[in-house]
mmCIF file of C-alpha atoms in Angstrom:
data_model
loop_
_atom_site.group_PDB
_atom_site.id
_atom_site.type_symbol
_atom_site.label_atom_id
_atom_site.label_comp_id
_atom_site.label_asym_id
_atom_site.label_seq_id
_atom_site.Cartn_x
_atom_site.Cartn_y
_atom_site.Cartn_z
ATOM 1 C CA UNK A 353 126.338 162.968 168.109
ATOM 2 C CA UNK A 354 122.782 162.616 169.707
ATOM 3 C CA UNK A 355 123.966 162.826 173.602
ATOM 4 C CA UNK A 356 120.645 162.908 176.051
ATOM 5 C CA UNK A 357 118.674 161.219 178.125
ATOM 6 C CA UNK A 358 117.051 158.837 175.155
ATOM 7 C CA UNK A 359 120.772 157.487 173.519
ATOM 8 C CA UNK A 360 119.869 153.814 175.275
ATOM 9 C CA UNK A 361 116.622 153.120 173.936
ATOM 10 C CA UNK A 362 119.173 154.694 169.871
ATOM 11 C CA UNK A 363 121.019 152.254 169.747
ATOM 12 C CA UNK A 364 118.836 150.004 170.999
ATOM 13 C CA UNK A 365 116.585 150.677 167.696
ATOM 14 C CA UNK A 366 119.698 151.074 165.277
ATOM 15 C CA UNK A 367 120.654 147.330 167.215
ATOM 16 C CA UNK A 368 117.347 145.818 166.226
ATOM 17 C CA UNK A 369 116.762 147.128 163.055
ATOM 18 C CA UNK A 370 120.588 145.969 161.846
ATOM 19 C CA UNK A 371 119.815 142.166 163.150
ATOM 20 C CA UNK A 372 115.400 142.347 162.463
ATOM 21 C CA UNK A 373 114.798 138.579 160.783
ATOM 22 C CA UNK A 374 113.933 139.125 156.869
ATOM 23 C CA UNK A 375 110.488 139.753 157.145
ATOM 24 C CA UNK A 376 110.423 142.815 159.483
ATOM 25 C CA UNK A 377 111.885 144.387 156.885
ATOM 26 C CA UNK A 378 110.696 145.723 152.988
ATOM 27 C CA UNK A 379 113.009 146.615 150.174
ATOM 28 C CA UNK A 380 113.018 150.498 151.619
ATOM 29 C CA UNK A 381 114.016 149.282 155.013
ATOM 30 C CA UNK A 382 111.086 150.237 156.052
ATOM 31 C CA UNK A 383 110.493 147.921 159.845
ATOM 32 C CA UNK A 384 108.442 146.480 160.502
ATOM 33 C CA UNK A 385 107.394 145.133 163.832
ATOM 34 C CA UNK A 386 104.120 145.255 165.665
ATOM 35 C CA UNK A 387 102.352 143.241 162.164
ATOM 36 C CA UNK A 388 102.451 139.462 161.437
ATOM 37 C CA UNK A 389 99.651 137.654 159.338
ATOM 38 C CA UNK A 390 96.801 137.710 162.487
ATOM 39 C CA UNK A 391 96.957 141.013 164.121
ATOM 40 C CA UNK A 392 98.167 144.194 165.072
ATOM 41 C CA UNK A 393 99.616 145.564 167.993
ATOM 42 C CA UNK A 394 99.033 149.038 168.713
ATOM 43 C CA UNK A 395 100.376 150.406 172.781
ATOM 44 C CA UNK A 396 98.853 153.491 175.231
ATOM 45 C CA UNK A 397 99.217 154.897 177.458
ATOM 46 C CA UNK A 398 96.936 157.201 179.562
ATOM 47 C CA UNK A 399 95.328 157.146 182.841
ATOM 48 C CA UNK A 400 93.986 154.076 184.100
ATOM 49 C CA UNK A 401 93.880 155.968 187.776
ATOM 50 C CA UNK A 402 94.217 158.368 189.450
ATOM 51 C CA UNK A 403 92.105 161.973 189.262
ATOM 52 C CA UNK A 404 92.542 162.086 185.734
ATOM 53 C CA UNK A 405 91.051 158.096 185.052
ATOM 54 C CA UNK A 406 87.801 158.683 183.910
ATOM 55 C CA UNK A 407 89.148 160.853 180.553
ATOM 56 C CA UNK A 408 91.699 157.464 180.445
ATOM 57 C CA UNK A 409 89.657 155.194 180.758
ATOM 58 C CA UNK A 410 86.611 156.300 178.352
ATOM 59 C CA UNK A 411 89.014 156.884 176.128
ATOM 60 C CA UNK A 412 90.418 153.627 175.760
ATOM 61 C CA UNK A 413 86.700 151.919 175.306
ATOM 62 C CA UNK A 414 84.945 154.596 172.998
ATOM 63 C CA UNK A 415 88.369 152.826 170.890
ATOM 64 C CA UNK A 416 87.190 149.640 171.889
ATOM 65 C CA UNK A 417 84.518 150.147 170.667
ATOM 66 C CA UNK A 418 85.264 150.483 167.380
ATOM 67 C CA UNK A 419 88.140 148.399 167.080
ATOM 68 C CA UNK A 420 86.317 145.301 169.606
ATOM 69 C CA UNK A 421 83.573 145.957 165.933
ATOM 70 C CA UNK A 422 85.687 145.697 163.129
ATOM 71 C CA UNK A 423 87.363 142.451 164.610
ATOM 72 C CA UNK A 424 84.642 140.742 164.757
ATOM 73 C CA UNK A 425 83.880 140.860 161.299
ATOM 74 C CA UNK A 426 87.622 139.724 160.520
ATOM 75 C CA UNK A 427 90.051 142.639 161.147
ATOM 76 C CA UNK A 428 91.891 144.541 158.157
ATOM 77 C CA UNK A 429 93.747 142.122 155.537
ATOM 78 C CA UNK A 430 92.247 139.213 157.323
ATOM 79 C CA UNK A 431 94.465 141.121 161.171
ATOM 80 C CA UNK A 432 93.164 141.594 164.251
ATOM 81 C CA UNK A 433 94.207 144.781 166.181
ATOM 82 C CA UNK A 434 94.734 144.676 169.753
ATOM 83 C CA UNK A 435 96.063 147.826 172.231
ATOM 84 C CA UNK A 436 98.943 147.091 175.214
ATOM 85 C CA UNK A 437 97.911 150.072 177.059
ATOM 86 C CA UNK A 438 99.363 151.113 180.395
ATOM 87 C CA UNK A 439 98.390 153.445 182.862
ATOM 88 C CA UNK A 440 99.997 156.241 183.356
ATOM 89 C CA UNK A 441 98.379 158.590 185.907
ATOM 90 C CA UNK A 442 98.291 161.303 183.713
ATOM 91 C CA UNK A 443 101.740 161.374 185.153
ATOM 92 C CA UNK A 444 104.927 162.842 182.519
ATOM 93 C CA UNK A 445 107.517 160.639 184.401
ATOM 94 C CA UNK A 446 105.249 157.015 184.195
ATOM 95 C CA UNK A 447 104.644 158.141 180.329
ATOM 96 C CA UNK A 448 107.708 158.316 179.076
ATOM 97 C CA UNK A 449 109.095 154.149 180.941
ATOM 98 C CA UNK A 450 105.317 153.200 179.240
ATOM 99 C CA UNK A 451 106.633 154.346 175.845
ATOM 100 C CA UNK A 452 110.328 153.191 175.853
ATOM 101 C CA UNK A 453 107.739 149.880 177.282
ATOM 102 C CA UNK A 454 106.134 149.564 174.347
ATOM 103 C CA UNK A 455 108.735 150.513 172.000
ATOM 104 C CA UNK A 456 111.555 147.907 173.477
ATOM 105 C CA UNK A 457 109.693 145.312 175.414
ATOM 106 C CA UNK A 458 106.400 145.379 173.103
ATOM 107 C CA UNK A 459 107.262 146.293 169.921
ATOM 108 C CA UNK A 460 104.202 147.352 169.083
ATOM 109 C CA UNK A 461 103.680 148.883 165.464
ATOM 110 C CA UNK A 462 102.322 151.967 166.179
ATOM 111 C CA UNK A 463 101.399 154.449 169.375
ATOM 112 C CA UNK A 464 97.632 154.981 170.114
ATOM 113 C CA UNK A 465 95.254 157.349 171.910
ATOM 114 C CA UNK A 466 96.769 159.208 173.972
ATOM 115 C CA UNK A 467 96.260 161.105 176.800
ATOM 116 C CA UNK A 468 97.513 164.173 177.750
ATOM 117 C CA UNK A 469 99.455 167.882 177.094
ATOM 118 C CA UNK A 470 102.864 167.262 179.433
ATOM 119 C CA UNK A 471 102.370 163.613 179.359
ATOM 120 C CA UNK A 472 102.465 163.978 175.156
ATOM 121 C CA UNK A 473 104.917 166.781 174.885
ATOM 122 C CA UNK A 474 107.446 164.062 176.880
ATOM 123 C CA UNK A 475 107.659 161.362 173.928
ATOM 124 C CA UNK A 476 108.374 163.142 171.975
ATOM 125 C CA UNK A 477 111.993 162.637 171.792
ATOM 126 C CA UNK A 478 111.322 159.330 171.522
ATOM 127 C CA UNK A 479 108.752 159.223 168.898
ATOM 128 C CA UNK A 480 111.295 160.807 167.117
ATOM 129 C CA UNK A 481 113.924 158.814 168.107
ATOM 130 C CA UNK A 482 111.896 155.772 166.925
ATOM 131 C CA UNK A 483 109.761 157.099 163.638
ATOM 132 C CA UNK A 484 106.601 155.497 165.129
ATOM 133 C CA UNK A 485 103.335 157.110 164.443
ATOM 134 C CA UNK A 486 101.281 158.175 167.047
ATOM 135 C CA UNK A 487 97.223 158.834 166.014
ATOM 136 C CA UNK A 488 94.710 160.722 168.248
ATOM 137 C CA UNK A 489 95.790 162.598 171.391
ATOM 138 C CA UNK A 490 93.529 163.381 173.698
ATOM 139 C CA UNK A 491 94.771 167.580 173.544
ATOM 140 C CA UNK A 492 94.133 170.176 172.111
ATOM 141 C CA UNK A 493 98.469 171.470 172.720
ATOM 142 C CA UNK A 494 99.782 173.525 170.310
ATOM 143 C CA UNK A 495 102.852 171.793 170.487
ATOM 144 C CA UNK A 496 101.955 169.057 168.628
ATOM 145 C CA UNK A 497 100.726 170.659 166.167
ATOM 146 C CA UNK A 498 103.888 173.402 166.067
ATOM 147 C CA UNK A 499 106.532 172.676 164.538
ATOM 148 C CA UNK A 500 104.985 170.069 162.019
ATOM 149 C CA UNK A 501 105.547 166.730 163.088
ATOM 150 C CA UNK A 502 105.572 163.915 161.268
ATOM 151 C CA UNK A 503 104.615 161.305 163.208
ATOM 152 C CA UNK A 504 102.301 162.892 164.577
ATOM 153 C CA UNK A 505 98.271 162.424 163.737
ATOM 154 C CA UNK A 506 95.470 164.717 165.349
ATOM 155 C CA UNK A 507 92.595 164.389 164.664
ATOM 156 C CA UNK A 508 90.094 166.958 167.295
ATOM 157 C CA UNK A 509 90.562 170.745 167.376
ATOM 158 C CA UNK A 510 93.600 172.896 169.115
ATOM 159 C CA UNK A 511 93.138 174.535 172.603
ATOM 160 C CA UNK A 512 93.834 178.174 170.750
ATOM 161 C CA UNK A 513 90.898 177.150 168.569
ATOM 162 C CA UNK A 514 89.154 176.067 171.674
ATOM 163 C CA UNK A 515 90.060 179.620 172.836
ATOM 164 C CA UNK A 516 89.293 181.347 170.506
ATOM 165 C CA UNK A 517 86.557 180.641 169.604
ATOM 166 C CA UNK A 518 85.564 180.793 173.642
ATOM 167 C CA UNK A 519 86.526 184.443 173.566
ATOM 168 C CA UNK A 520 84.776 185.727 170.870
ATOM 169 C CA UNK A 521 81.134 183.879 171.722
ATOM 170 C CA UNK A 522 82.231 184.759 175.651
ATOM 171 C CA UNK A 523 83.299 189.445 174.230
ATOM 172 C CA UNK A 524 80.982 189.716 171.669
ATOM 173 C CA UNK A 525 77.728 187.234 172.615
ATOM 174 C CA UNK A 526 77.762 187.958 175.951
ATOM 175 C CA UNK A 527 79.005 191.261 175.954
ATOM 176 C CA UNK A 528 82.468 191.011 178.940
ATOM 177 C CA UNK A 529 85.050 192.203 179.118
ATOM 178 C CA UNK A 530 86.476 190.721 182.374
ATOM 179 C CA UNK A 531 87.703 187.745 181.609
ATOM 180 C CA UNK A 532 90.107 185.428 184.203
ATOM 181 C CA UNK A 533 92.166 182.299 183.547
ATOM 182 C CA UNK A 534 92.323 179.708 186.018
ATOM 183 C CA UNK A 535 94.923 177.038 184.694
ATOM 184 C CA UNK A 536 96.865 173.453 185.495
ATOM 185 C CA UNK A 537 100.289 175.027 186.490
ATOM 186 C CA UNK A 538 102.459 172.910 183.475
ATOM 187 C CA UNK A 539 102.268 172.620 180.283
ATOM 188 C CA UNK A 540 98.563 172.022 179.471
ATOM 189 C CA UNK A 541 97.711 175.100 181.207
ATOM 190 C CA UNK A 542 100.395 177.227 180.116
ATOM 191 C CA UNK A 543 99.176 175.786 176.066
ATOM 192 C CA UNK A 544 95.726 176.870 176.868
ATOM 193 C CA UNK A 545 96.298 180.423 178.973
ATOM 194 C CA UNK A 546 98.253 181.491 175.551
ATOM 195 C CA UNK A 547 95.597 180.784 172.914
ATOM 196 C CA UNK A 548 92.882 182.707 175.605
ATOM 197 C CA UNK A 549 96.239 185.648 176.040
ATOM 198 C CA UNK A 550 96.024 186.107 172.010
ATOM 199 C CA UNK A 551 91.676 185.718 171.579
ATOM 200 C CA UNK A 552 92.125 188.402 174.552
ATOM 201 C CA UNK A 553 94.894 190.329 172.511
ATOM 202 C CA UNK A 554 92.587 189.912 168.563
ATOM 203 C CA UNK A 555 89.571 192.691 171.455
ATOM 204 C CA UNK A 556 92.153 194.690 172.239
ATOM 205 C CA UNK A 557 91.741 192.922 175.961
ATOM 206 C CA UNK A 558 94.206 191.257 179.213
ATOM 207 C CA UNK A 559 93.362 188.304 181.839
ATOM 208 C CA UNK A 560 92.234 191.049 184.418
ATOM 209 C CA UNK A 561 93.112 187.826 186.758
ATOM 210 C CA UNK A 562 95.303 184.276 186.356
ATOM 211 C CA UNK A 563 95.521 182.027 189.320
ATOM 212 C CA UNK A 564 97.443 178.587 188.397
ATOM 213 C CA UNK A 565 96.585 175.340 191.004
ATOM 214 C CA UNK A 566 99.752 171.795 190.845
ATOM 215 C CA UNK A 567 98.750 169.227 188.823
ATOM 216 C CA UNK A 568 97.529 166.392 191.558
ATOM 217 C CA UNK A 569 96.369 168.664 193.374
ATOM 218 C CA UNK A 570 93.627 170.297 195.273
ATOM 219 C CA UNK A 571 95.386 172.802 196.687
ATOM 220 C CA UNK A 572 93.506 176.301 194.253
ATOM 221 C CA UNK A 573 92.475 177.711 196.773
ATOM 222 C CA UNK A 574 95.699 181.541 196.212
ATOM 223 C CA UNK A 575 93.954 181.173 192.356
ATOM 224 C CA UNK A 576 90.431 181.401 193.449
ATOM 225 C CA UNK A 577 90.741 184.177 196.257
ATOM 226 C CA UNK A 578 92.648 185.678 193.148
ATOM 227 C CA UNK A 579 90.266 185.634 190.282
ATOM 228 C CA UNK A 580 87.443 186.231 193.654
ATOM 229 C CA UNK A 581 89.249 190.319 194.260
ATOM 230 C CA UNK A 582 89.081 190.957 190.617
ATOM 231 C CA UNK A 583 85.409 190.255 189.976
ATOM 232 C CA UNK A 584 86.327 188.684 186.811
ATOM 233 C CA UNK A 585 82.690 188.015 184.989
ATOM 234 C CA UNK A 586 83.928 185.672 183.191
ATOM 235 C CA UNK A 587 86.461 182.716 183.441
ATOM 236 C CA UNK A 588 88.287 180.219 181.334
ATOM 237 C CA UNK A 589 89.427 177.227 183.374
ATOM 238 C CA UNK A 590 91.822 175.136 181.959
ATOM 239 C CA UNK A 591 91.888 172.125 184.164
ATOM 240 C CA UNK A 592 90.659 169.051 185.127
ATOM 241 C CA UNK A 593 86.644 168.001 186.904
ATOM 242 C CA UNK A 594 88.271 167.885 190.763
ATOM 243 C CA UNK A 595 89.838 171.363 190.886
ATOM 244 C CA UNK A 596 87.306 173.231 188.607
ATOM 245 C CA UNK A 597 84.904 171.694 190.182
ATOM 246 C CA UNK A 598 85.406 172.416 193.646
ATOM 247 C CA UNK A 599 86.378 176.274 191.685
ATOM 248 C CA UNK A 600 83.282 176.311 190.650
ATOM 249 C CA UNK A 601 81.053 174.886 193.767
ATOM 250 C CA UNK A 602 84.041 177.483 196.282
ATOM 251 C CA UNK A 603 82.541 180.792 194.100
ATOM 252 C CA UNK A 604 79.280 179.362 195.083
ATOM 253 C CA UNK A 605 79.278 179.754 198.555
ATOM 254 C CA UNK A 606 80.819 183.004 198.206
ATOM 255 C CA UNK A 607 78.269 184.300 196.083
ATOM 256 C CA UNK A 608 80.389 185.239 193.119
ATOM 257 C CA UNK A 609 78.627 184.358 189.708
ATOM 258 C CA UNK A 610 80.553 184.652 186.675
ATOM 259 C CA UNK A 611 80.096 182.961 184.142
ATOM 260 C CA UNK A 612 82.597 179.056 183.753
ATOM 261 C CA UNK A 613 83.830 178.235 180.913
ATOM 262 C CA UNK A 614 85.157 175.168 180.580
ATOM 263 C CA UNK A 615 88.364 173.547 178.257
ATOM 264 C CA UNK A 616 86.612 170.416 176.558
ATOM 265 C CA UNK A 617 89.643 167.915 178.066
ATOM 266 C CA UNK A 618 88.231 169.695 181.345
ATOM 267 C CA UNK A 619 85.913 165.784 181.018
ATOM 268 C CA UNK A 620 82.212 167.342 180.125
ATOM 269 C CA UNK A 621 79.667 164.411 181.823
ATOM 270 C CA UNK A 622 82.497 164.084 185.017
ATOM 271 C CA UNK A 623 82.699 168.081 185.482
ATOM 272 C CA UNK A 624 78.701 167.653 184.969
ATOM 273 C CA UNK A 625 78.171 165.219 188.173
ATOM 274 C CA UNK A 626 80.863 166.849 190.248
ATOM 275 C CA UNK A 627 78.221 169.640 190.764
ATOM 276 C CA UNK A 628 75.306 168.036 190.469
ATOM 277 C CA UNK A 629 72.128 170.502 191.161
ATOM 278 C CA UNK A 630 74.339 173.102 190.393
ATOM 279 C CA UNK A 631 72.998 176.817 188.854
ATOM 280 C CA UNK A 632 75.397 178.484 187.928
ATOM 281 C CA UNK A 633 76.173 179.832 184.344
ATOM 282 C CA UNK A 634 79.373 176.280 183.549
ATOM 283 C CA UNK A 635 79.666 176.350 179.735
ATOM 284 C CA UNK A 636 82.583 174.217 177.670
ATOM 285 C CA UNK A 637 83.342 173.686 174.235
ATOM 286 C CA UNK A 638 83.689 170.286 172.689
ATOM 287 C CA UNK A 639 86.150 168.961 169.651
ATOM 288 C CA UNK A 640 82.770 166.283 169.013
ATOM 289 C CA UNK A 641 79.128 167.020 168.271
ATOM 290 C CA UNK A 642 77.409 165.240 170.992
ATOM 291 C CA UNK A 643 78.123 161.864 171.039
ATOM 292 C CA UNK A 644 73.635 160.961 170.967
ATOM 293 C CA UNK A 645 73.719 162.807 168.219
ATOM 294 C CA UNK A 646 73.298 159.391 166.901
ATOM 295 C CA UNK A 647 70.871 158.103 167.712
ATOM 296 C CA UNK A 648 68.519 159.309 165.726
ATOM 297 C CA UNK A 649 69.165 156.014 163.014
ATOM 298 C CA UNK A 650 66.434 154.567 164.036
ATOM 299 C CA UNK A 651 68.143 150.670 163.425
ATOM 300 C CA UNK A 652 69.616 149.765 166.000
ATOM 301 C CA UNK A 653 72.168 146.780 164.108
ATOM 302 C CA UNK A 654 73.993 149.710 162.632
ATOM 303 C CA UNK A 655 77.716 149.937 163.523
ATOM 304 C CA UNK A 656 77.335 153.788 165.610
ATOM 305 C CA UNK A 657 79.091 154.685 168.770
ATOM 306 C CA UNK A 658 75.584 154.565 170.757
ATOM 307 C CA UNK A 659 74.953 151.394 169.966
ATOM 308 C CA UNK A 660 78.740 149.279 170.234
ATOM 309 C CA UNK A 661 78.701 150.636 173.190
ATOM 310 C CA UNK A 662 75.535 149.131 174.387
ATOM 311 C CA UNK A 663 77.265 145.636 173.397
ATOM 312 C CA UNK A 664 80.622 145.999 174.846
ATOM 313 C CA UNK A 665 80.337 148.378 177.893
ATOM 314 C CA UNK A 666 76.434 148.026 178.726
ATOM 315 C CA UNK A 667 76.668 150.083 181.891
ATOM 316 C CA UNK A 668 78.906 153.092 180.675
ATOM 317 C CA UNK A 669 76.868 156.062 179.216
ATOM 318 C CA UNK A 670 77.761 157.555 176.057
ATOM 319 C CA UNK A 671 80.118 160.620 176.387
ATOM 320 C CA UNK A 672 81.786 163.400 174.702
ATOM 321 C CA UNK A 673 85.342 161.191 175.275
ATOM 322 C CA UNK A 674 84.630 158.349 174.855
ATOM 323 C CA UNK A 675 82.545 159.909 171.634
ATOM 324 C CA UNK A 676 86.441 160.749 170.707
ATOM 325 C CA UNK A 677 88.061 158.287 171.111
ATOM 326 C CA UNK A 678 85.820 156.823 169.040
ATOM 327 C CA UNK A 679 86.652 158.797 165.713
ATOM 328 C CA UNK A 680 89.888 158.081 166.878
ATOM 329 C CA UNK A 681 89.270 154.252 166.236
ATOM 330 C CA UNK A 682 87.868 155.122 163.554
ATOM 331 C CA UNK A 683 90.765 157.190 161.312
ATOM 332 C CA UNK A 684 93.486 155.079 162.260
ATOM 333 C CA UNK A 685 91.030 152.079 161.207
ATOM 334 C CA UNK A 686 90.816 153.622 157.383
ATOM 335 C CA UNK A 687 94.057 154.504 157.442
ATOM 336 C CA UNK A 688 94.901 150.508 158.503
ATOM 337 C CA UNK A 689 92.755 149.954 155.191
ATOM 338 C CA UNK A 690 94.401 152.195 152.931
ATOM 339 C CA UNK A 691 98.189 151.721 153.894
ATOM 340 C CA UNK A 692 97.143 147.885 151.780
ATOM 341 C CA UNK A 693 98.053 144.369 152.889
ATOM 342 C CA UNK A 694 101.684 145.466 153.263
ATOM 343 C CA UNK A 695 101.652 147.132 156.008
ATOM 344 C CA UNK A 696 104.774 149.840 157.024
ATOM 345 C CA UNK A 697 105.041 152.747 159.206
ATOM 346 C CA UNK A 698 105.355 155.461 156.219
ATOM 347 C CA UNK A 699 101.820 153.631 154.172
ATOM 348 C CA UNK A 700 100.148 154.822 157.259
ATOM 349 C CA UNK A 701 101.150 157.713 157.416
ATOM 350 C CA UNK A 702 100.803 158.123 154.132
ATOM 351 C CA UNK A 703 97.427 156.347 154.013
ATOM 352 C CA UNK A 704 95.104 158.582 156.474
ATOM 353 C CA UNK A 705 96.891 162.111 154.937
ATOM 354 C CA UNK A 706 95.390 160.957 151.481
ATOM 355 C CA UNK A 707 91.659 161.212 153.956
ATOM 356 C CA UNK A 708 90.237 163.757 152.138
ATOM 357 C CA UNK A 709 86.696 165.448 153.798
ATOM 358 C CA UNK A 710 86.027 161.127 154.341
ATOM 359 C CA UNK A 711 82.336 161.435 156.145
ATOM 360 C CA UNK A 712 83.463 159.077 159.859
ATOM 361 C CA UNK A 713 79.958 159.285 160.943
ATOM 362 C CA UNK A 714 76.128 161.587 160.953
ATOM 363 C CA UNK A 715 78.171 165.495 160.035
ATOM 364 C CA UNK A 716 81.688 163.974 161.424
ATOM 365 C CA UNK A 717 84.385 164.539 157.818
ATOM 366 C CA UNK A 718 87.287 164.035 159.066
ATOM 367 C CA UNK A 719 90.391 165.815 155.765
ATOM 368 C CA UNK A 720 94.390 165.539 155.832
ATOM 369 C CA UNK A 721 97.345 166.675 153.752
ATOM 370 C CA UNK A 722 100.880 166.097 153.398
ATOM 371 C CA UNK A 723 101.441 168.670 156.192
ATOM 372 C CA UNK A 724 98.812 168.358 157.853
ATOM 373 C CA UNK A 725 98.093 166.380 159.395
ATOM 374 C CA UNK A 726 95.038 167.209 162.287
ATOM 375 C CA UNK A 727 91.640 165.839 160.829
ATOM 376 C CA UNK A 728 88.577 168.217 162.050
ATOM 377 C CA UNK A 729 88.282 172.007 162.586
ATOM 378 C CA UNK A 730 85.359 171.573 164.878
ATOM 379 C CA UNK A 731 84.101 173.109 167.187
ATOM 380 C CA UNK A 732 81.049 172.641 169.820
ATOM 381 C CA UNK A 733 79.165 174.720 172.987
ATOM 382 C CA UNK A 734 77.782 173.196 175.642
ATOM 383 C CA UNK A 735 76.429 174.712 178.461
ATOM 384 C CA UNK A 736 75.093 172.236 182.059
ATOM 385 C CA UNK A 737 72.120 172.014 182.035
ATOM 386 C CA UNK A 738 69.770 169.581 184.704
ATOM 387 C CA UNK A 739 73.371 168.027 185.407
ATOM 388 C CA UNK A 740 74.278 167.003 181.689
ATOM 389 C CA UNK A 741 75.927 169.103 179.079
ATOM 390 C CA UNK A 742 73.318 169.836 176.205
ATOM 391 C CA UNK A 743 74.204 172.113 173.397
ATOM 392 C CA UNK A 744 73.881 175.819 173.446
ATOM 393 C CA UNK A 745 71.733 177.298 170.434
ATOM 394 C CA UNK A 746 70.726 180.539 171.216
ATOM 395 C CA UNK A 747 73.721 182.437 173.460
ATOM 396 C CA UNK A 748 70.802 185.158 174.639
ATOM 397 C CA UNK A 749 69.962 183.163 176.579
ATOM 398 C CA UNK A 750 73.091 182.837 178.231
ATOM 399 C CA UNK A 751 73.029 186.300 178.363
ATOM 400 C CA UNK A 752 69.540 186.819 180.059
ATOM 401 C CA UNK A 753 70.736 184.411 183.139
ATOM 402 C CA UNK A 754 73.906 185.789 184.310
ATOM 403 C CA UNK A 755 72.790 189.249 183.673
ATOM 404 C CA UNK A 756 69.521 187.787 186.361
ATOM 405 C CA UNK A 757 72.211 186.957 188.559
ATOM 406 C CA UNK A 758 74.173 189.668 188.745
ATOM 407 C CA UNK A 759 71.824 191.856 188.997
ATOM 408 C CA UNK A 760 70.637 189.850 192.541
ATOM 409 C CA UNK A 761 74.441 189.772 193.685
#
């Protein structure tokens, strides 16, 4: 007997299935909730308030750019897509409560665009029990990839992939050996820390220092002092924009100038805003290309991210986080179209698994399979330059700047 804190949900879901009206159950017993002739209802839990709100707001707005466009053009088989989004403030218990509400009260068809590792991992038992798809998470956590979970559809590359490529550049292109790790003390930080340690091990290295902070706080002094005393040449940063910005600003005050490498989850635009005027070497990996890459298309009427953002959220600037949410929505809609008119959760998952080398926009392709639920693997590296993150074209320029900074110390 399944006896844990999710037993109430299990019993409730079984009750709903047994009592569901005939139109909610298809021949193979697959329950169809959140789908009518007029709409498809999705549920999302993400940070809309608090210290990580930029990430949640931009992920949701990016997704809505494309979904609004689809809805205005007839929807999918005549059905409009509606997202019910609840704020979890990047807090796992809140995410758990939100997800239970989405499943039991709102009876959503699928979950979509969750943000954060500790929050998303918290709801995995509930997702498996409800057998509901979760599509497009703003997290690269390995726990959402291994072991394989048939209900999870990852679109972005993993944190292990990001840190592996970052360490390779730090060691091979910049000739740095002394590398420290600054991380958030939770599932997200541990995942990035493990990825970094595995990458360093492949070069016969280990972190020269490790420093952590508690999620939702700015209490980074102990971690900073530990890393400062190690005189690390580079700091791998696995956190959110506020504590990472504070760390870099403290380093500048202390005349400490390592290479600061940030994981994609940090949030490029918000970090750049908080570091306005900084001359430090701040790098960041991205899992999507620059969001302005589609600006090269002359036709302003084409439904790309830039044009749709201008239409639906005219006060927002194009950003990596929003662009990722937009890509999530394009994969979702393609899956809904391939699933056909008689939509079920099982058909949606199988439809997404059928997507092979599918072009989303520009040179962005996604590829899925029956046992491959991660659509993209590309990593793009950017550097902070004139208060914005731009693609790195020549790593020798970064090496030259690092040498200049260290010689001046």
